[in-house]
């Protein structure tokens, strides 16, 4: 996976395996609607932008209406300037952008992010076209890694919004999982079901190593608190579940939120551009 996302969830601490600068295997970020995928992608973009290995390429179908500008990383204008936004409006434009990536004169990115893959797949492409898109994403990240050379490698994170499995949604999910060995699932945190905006992030690394989990809580003011979630929490009393010895939390504030919901997700608006140039 892109280790920038792991560092976000680890509150900026050492990433563990692969934390020596390697991007790790490509990662598929899965979650139900309004599960903070965009927020975590943007936090990962800022994390990677601060590493100094190269710019970050953020692909999304619509410009972001607002950004989490109350975080220490987001207040760093140097980081924001290293995040390059591009807005392919259809799957054909996305395929063309990726196919022509080798022609771009800009420095190669250290992280490639794609938000809202489900919107592109809503155009009902065939399985062959979906497989081609997945392979092209991997090939583009590999090309950027080759260009970076000794300066590092290019990570790849793709966010895919899923519906309830009972609805028979996401028919392409099984196909995508063949190409993305690492997966991070966002789902409601059953241990904190009485709290607003509580999620559990479960990371399957796609390589030897245990699954890692975090509890992600969005407070009414828009802050995001991330706390390690320990497997042994299920053995604790309800008032102690989710908290373990030595656990740490990271709070990220967000400006201009529409209400006490998740930052960024669900508030995308075409016509408001937030392009950043290197």
Coordinates of C-alpha atoms in Angstrom, one line a residue:
X1 CA 0.0 0.0 0.0
X2 CA 1.0 3.6 -0.1
X3 CA 2.7 4.1 3.3
X4 CA 1.5 7.7 3.5
X5 CA -2.0 6.4 4.4
X6 CA -0.6 4.1 7.1
X7 CA 1.3 7.1 8.6
X8 CA -1.9 9.1 8.6
X9 CA -3.7 6.3 10.5
X10 CA -0.7 5.9 12.8
X11 CA -0.9 9.6 13.7
X12 CA 2.3 10.4 11.8
X13 CA 4.4 7.7 13.6
X14 CA 6.8 5.3 11.9
X15 CA 5.0 3.2 9.3
X16 CA 6.4 -0.2 10.3
X17 CA 7.1 -2.6 7.5
X18 CA 7.7 -0.7 4.3
X19 CA 8.2 2.6 6.2
X20 CA 11.7 3.1 4.8
X21 CA 10.4 5.0 1.9
X22 CA 9.0 2.1 -0.1
X23 CA 5.5 2.7 -1.4
X24 CA 4.3 -0.8 -0.8
X25 CA 1.7 -2.7 -2.9
X26 CA -1.2 -0.7 -4.4
X27 CA -4.1 -0.3 -2.1
X28 CA -7.9 -0.3 -2.6
X29 CA -9.7 1.9 -0.1
X30 CA -13.2 0.6 0.4
X31 CA -16.2 2.1 2.2
X32 CA -19.9 2.8 2.2
X33 CA -21.2 6.2 1.1
X34 CA -19.9 9.1 3.3
X35 CA -17.2 6.9 4.9
X36 CA -14.5 9.6 4.8
X37 CA -12.6 8.1 1.8
X38 CA -11.9 11.6 0.3
X39 CA -10.8 12.9 3.7
X40 CA -8.3 10.1 4.2
X41 CA -7.0 10.4 0.6
X42 CA -6.4 14.1 1.1
X43 CA -4.6 13.5 4.4
X44 CA -2.4 10.9 2.7
X45 CA -1.7 13.4 -0.1
X46 CA -0.5 16.0 2.5
X47 CA 1.6 13.3 4.3
X48 CA 3.3 12.2 1.1
X49 CA 3.8 15.9 0.0
X50 CA 5.8 16.5 3.1
X51 CA 8.2 13.7 2.5
X52 CA 10.1 15.6 -0.2
X53 CA 10.2 12.7 -2.7
X54 CA 8.0 14.3 -5.4
X55 CA 4.6 15.9 -6.0
X56 CA 1.3 14.1 -5.4
X57 CA -1.2 13.5 -8.2
X58 CA -4.8 13.5 -7.0
X59 CA -7.4 12.4 -9.6
X60 CA -11.1 12.9 -9.0
X61 CA -14.1 13.5 -11.2
X62 CA -15.1 16.8 -9.6
X63 CA -13.2 19.6 -8.0
X64 CA -13.2 19.7 -4.2
X65 CA -15.5 22.3 -2.7
X66 CA -13.5 22.7 0.5
X67 CA -10.3 21.3 2.0
X68 CA -9.3 20.5 5.6
X69 CA -7.4 23.8 6.1
X70 CA -7.2 23.6 9.9
X71 CA -4.6 20.8 10.0
X72 CA -0.9 21.5 10.7
X73 CA 0.0 19.8 7.3
X74 CA -2.7 21.8 5.4
X75 CA -1.4 25.1 6.8
X76 CA 1.9 24.3 5.2
X77 CA 1.5 26.0 1.8
X78 CA 4.5 24.2 0.5
X79 CA 2.7 20.9 0.9
X80 CA -0.5 22.2 -0.8
X81 CA 1.5 23.4 -3.7
X82 CA 2.8 19.9 -4.3
X83 CA -0.6 18.3 -4.6
X84 CA -1.7 18.4 -8.3
X85 CA -5.4 18.0 -8.9
X86 CA -6.7 16.7 -12.3
X87 CA -10.4 16.1 -13.1
X88 CA -11.1 13.5 -15.8
X89 CA -14.8 13.7 -16.2
X90 CA -15.4 10.2 -17.7
X91 CA -13.8 6.8 -17.8
X92 CA -12.5 7.5 -21.3
X93 CA -10.8 10.7 -20.2
X94 CA -9.3 8.9 -17.2
X95 CA -7.9 6.2 -19.5
X96 CA -6.5 8.8 -21.9
X97 CA -4.9 10.7 -19.0
X98 CA -3.2 7.6 -17.7
X99 CA -2.2 6.4 -21.1
X100 CA -0.5 9.7 -21.8
X101 CA 1.2 10.0 -18.4
X102 CA 4.6 9.3 -19.9
X103 CA 4.3 12.4 -22.1
X104 CA 3.8 14.8 -19.2
X105 CA 6.9 17.0 -18.7
X106 CA 6.1 17.5 -14.9
X107 CA 8.2 15.8 -12.3
X108 CA 6.9 12.2 -11.5
X109 CA 4.7 12.0 -8.5
X110 CA 5.6 10.0 -5.4
X111 CA 1.9 9.1 -4.8
X112 CA -1.0 8.6 -7.3
X113 CA -4.5 8.9 -5.8
X114 CA -7.8 8.2 -7.5
X115 CA -11.0 9.1 -5.7
X116 CA -14.5 8.0 -6.7
X117 CA -13.7 5.0 -8.9
X118 CA -17.3 3.9 -8.5
X119 CA -18.4 7.0 -10.4
X120 CA -16.4 6.0 -13.4
X121 CA -17.6 2.5 -13.3
X122 CA -21.2 3.7 -13.1
X123 CA -20.8 4.3 -16.8
X124 CA -21.2 0.5 -16.9
X125 CA -18.0 -0.5 -18.6
X126 CA -17.4 -4.1 -19.4
X127 CA -15.2 -6.4 -17.4
X128 CA -12.4 -6.1 -20.0
X129 CA -12.4 -2.3 -19.8
X130 CA -12.4 -2.4 -15.9
X131 CA -9.4 -4.8 -16.0
X132 CA -7.7 -2.5 -18.5
X133 CA -8.2 0.5 -16.2
X134 CA -6.8 -1.4 -13.2
X135 CA -3.8 -2.6 -15.2
X136 CA -3.2 0.9 -16.6
X137 CA -3.3 2.4 -13.0
X138 CA -0.7 -0.1 -11.9
X139 CA 1.4 0.5 -15.0
X140 CA 1.3 4.2 -14.6
X141 CA 2.4 4.0 -10.9
X142 CA 5.3 1.6 -12.0
X143 CA 6.3 4.1 -14.7
X144 CA 6.4 6.9 -12.2
X145 CA 8.5 4.7 -9.8
X146 CA 10.9 4.0 -12.6
X147 CA 11.3 7.8 -13.3
X148 CA 11.8 8.5 -9.6
X149 CA 14.7 6.0 -9.5
X150 CA 16.8 6.3 -6.4
X151 CA 14.5 9.1 -5.1
X152 CA 11.8 6.5 -4.1
X153 CA 8.8 4.9 -5.7
X154 CA 5.3 5.9 -6.5
X155 CA 2.5 4.6 -4.3
X156 CA -1.0 4.0 -5.6
X157 CA -4.3 4.3 -3.6
X158 CA -7.7 4.0 -5.3
X159 CA -10.9 4.8 -3.4
X160 CA -14.0 2.7 -4.3
X161 CA -17.3 3.3 -2.7
X162 CA -19.4 0.2 -2.1
X163 CA -23.0 -0.4 -1.2
X164 CA -24.5 -3.1 0.9
X165 CA -23.5 -6.5 -0.4
X166 CA -27.1 -7.6 -0.2
X167 CA -28.0 -5.1 -2.9
X168 CA -25.7 -6.9 -5.3
X169 CA -23.8 -3.7 -5.9
X170 CA -20.1 -3.3 -7.0
X171 CA -20.1 -6.2 -9.6
X172 CA -16.5 -5.2 -10.5
X173 CA -15.2 -5.4 -6.9
X174 CA -13.9 -9.0 -7.2
X175 CA -12.1 -8.1 -10.4
X176 CA -10.5 -5.1 -8.8
X177 CA -9.3 -7.1 -5.8
X178 CA -7.1 -9.2 -8.1
X179 CA -5.1 -6.1 -9.0
X180 CA -5.0 -4.5 -5.5
X181 CA -3.6 -7.0 -3.0
X182 CA -3.7 -4.4 -0.1
X183 CA -7.1 -3.2 1.0
X184 CA -8.3 -0.8 3.7
X185 CA -12.0 -1.1 4.6
X186 CA -13.9 1.7 6.3
X187 CA -17.0 0.5 8.2
X188 CA -19.1 1.7 11.1
X189 CA -17.5 1.1 14.5
X190 CA -19.8 -1.3 16.3
X191 CA -18.0 -0.6 19.6
X192 CA -18.9 3.1 19.4
X193 CA -22.2 2.8 17.6
X194 CA -23.8 5.4 19.9
X195 CA -21.3 8.1 18.8
X196 CA -21.8 10.2 15.7
X197 CA -19.4 9.6 12.8
X198 CA -17.4 6.6 14.2
X199 CA -15.6 4.3 11.8
X200 CA -13.3 1.4 12.0
X201 CA -10.5 1.3 9.4
X202 CA -9.1 -2.2 8.8
X203 CA -5.9 -2.5 6.8
X204 CA -5.0 -5.8 5.0
X205 CA -1.4 -5.1 4.0
X206 CA -1.4 -7.4 1.0
X207 CA 2.0 -8.8 2.1
X208 CA 3.2 -10.7 5.1
X209 CA 2.1 -9.0 8.2
X210 CA -1.0 -8.8 10.5
X211 CA -4.1 -6.8 9.9
X212 CA -4.1 -3.4 11.6
X213 CA -7.2 -1.5 12.7
X214 CA -8.0 2.0 13.9
X215 CA -11.0 3.8 15.2
X216 CA -11.7 7.0 13.3
X217 CA -14.1 9.5 14.9
X218 CA -15.5 12.7 13.4
X219 CA -16.5 15.2 16.0
X220 CA -19.4 17.8 15.5
X221 CA -16.9 20.6 14.8
X222 CA -15.3 18.6 12.0
X223 CA -12.2 17.3 13.9
X224 CA -11.0 13.8 13.0
X225 CA -9.6 11.7 15.9
X226 CA -7.7 8.5 15.0
X227 CA -7.0 5.9 17.7
X228 CA -5.4 2.4 17.3
X229 CA -8.0 -0.3 17.7
X230 CA -6.7 -3.4 19.4
X231 CA -8.1 -6.9 18.8
X232 CA -8.1 -7.7 22.5
X233 CA -10.5 -4.8 23.0
X234 CA -13.3 -7.3 22.4
X235 CA -12.4 -8.9 25.7
X236 CA -12.6 -5.7 27.7
X237 CA -15.6 -4.1 29.3
X238 CA -17.7 -1.9 27.0
X239 CA -16.4 1.4 28.5
X240 CA -12.8 0.3 27.7
X241 CA -13.2 -1.2 24.3
X242 CA -11.1 0.3 21.6
X243 CA -8.6 1.7 24.0
X244 CA -5.3 0.0 24.7
X245 CA -2.1 0.7 26.6
X246 CA 0.1 3.2 24.7
X247 CA -2.6 4.2 22.3
X248 CA -2.3 7.6 20.7
X249 CA -4.8 9.8 18.9
X250 CA -4.5 12.4 16.1
X251 CA -6.9 15.2 15.8
X252 CA -7.4 17.0 12.5
X253 CA -9.6 20.1 12.3
X254 CA -11.5 21.0 9.1
X255 CA -12.8 24.4 8.1
X256 CA -15.9 25.3 6.2
X257 CA -17.8 22.1 6.9
X258 CA -21.5 21.9 6.0
X259 CA -22.4 20.3 9.3
X260 CA -21.4 17.6 11.8
X261 CA -20.8 15.0 9.2
X262 CA -17.7 13.7 7.5
X263 CA -15.3 16.3 6.1
X264 CA -15.0 16.5 2.3
X265 CA -17.1 13.4 1.5
X266 CA -20.4 14.3 0.0
X267 CA -19.6 18.0 -0.5
X268 CA -18.0 17.9 -3.9
X269 CA -19.2 20.6 -6.3
X270 CA -18.4 21.1 -9.9
X271 CA -17.4 24.5 -10.8
X272 CA -15.2 25.3 -7.8
X273 CA -11.6 24.5 -8.7
X274 CA -8.8 23.9 -6.2
X275 CA -6.0 23.2 -8.6
X276 CA -2.5 23.3 -7.1
X277 CA 0.6 23.6 -9.4
X278 CA 4.0 22.4 -8.6

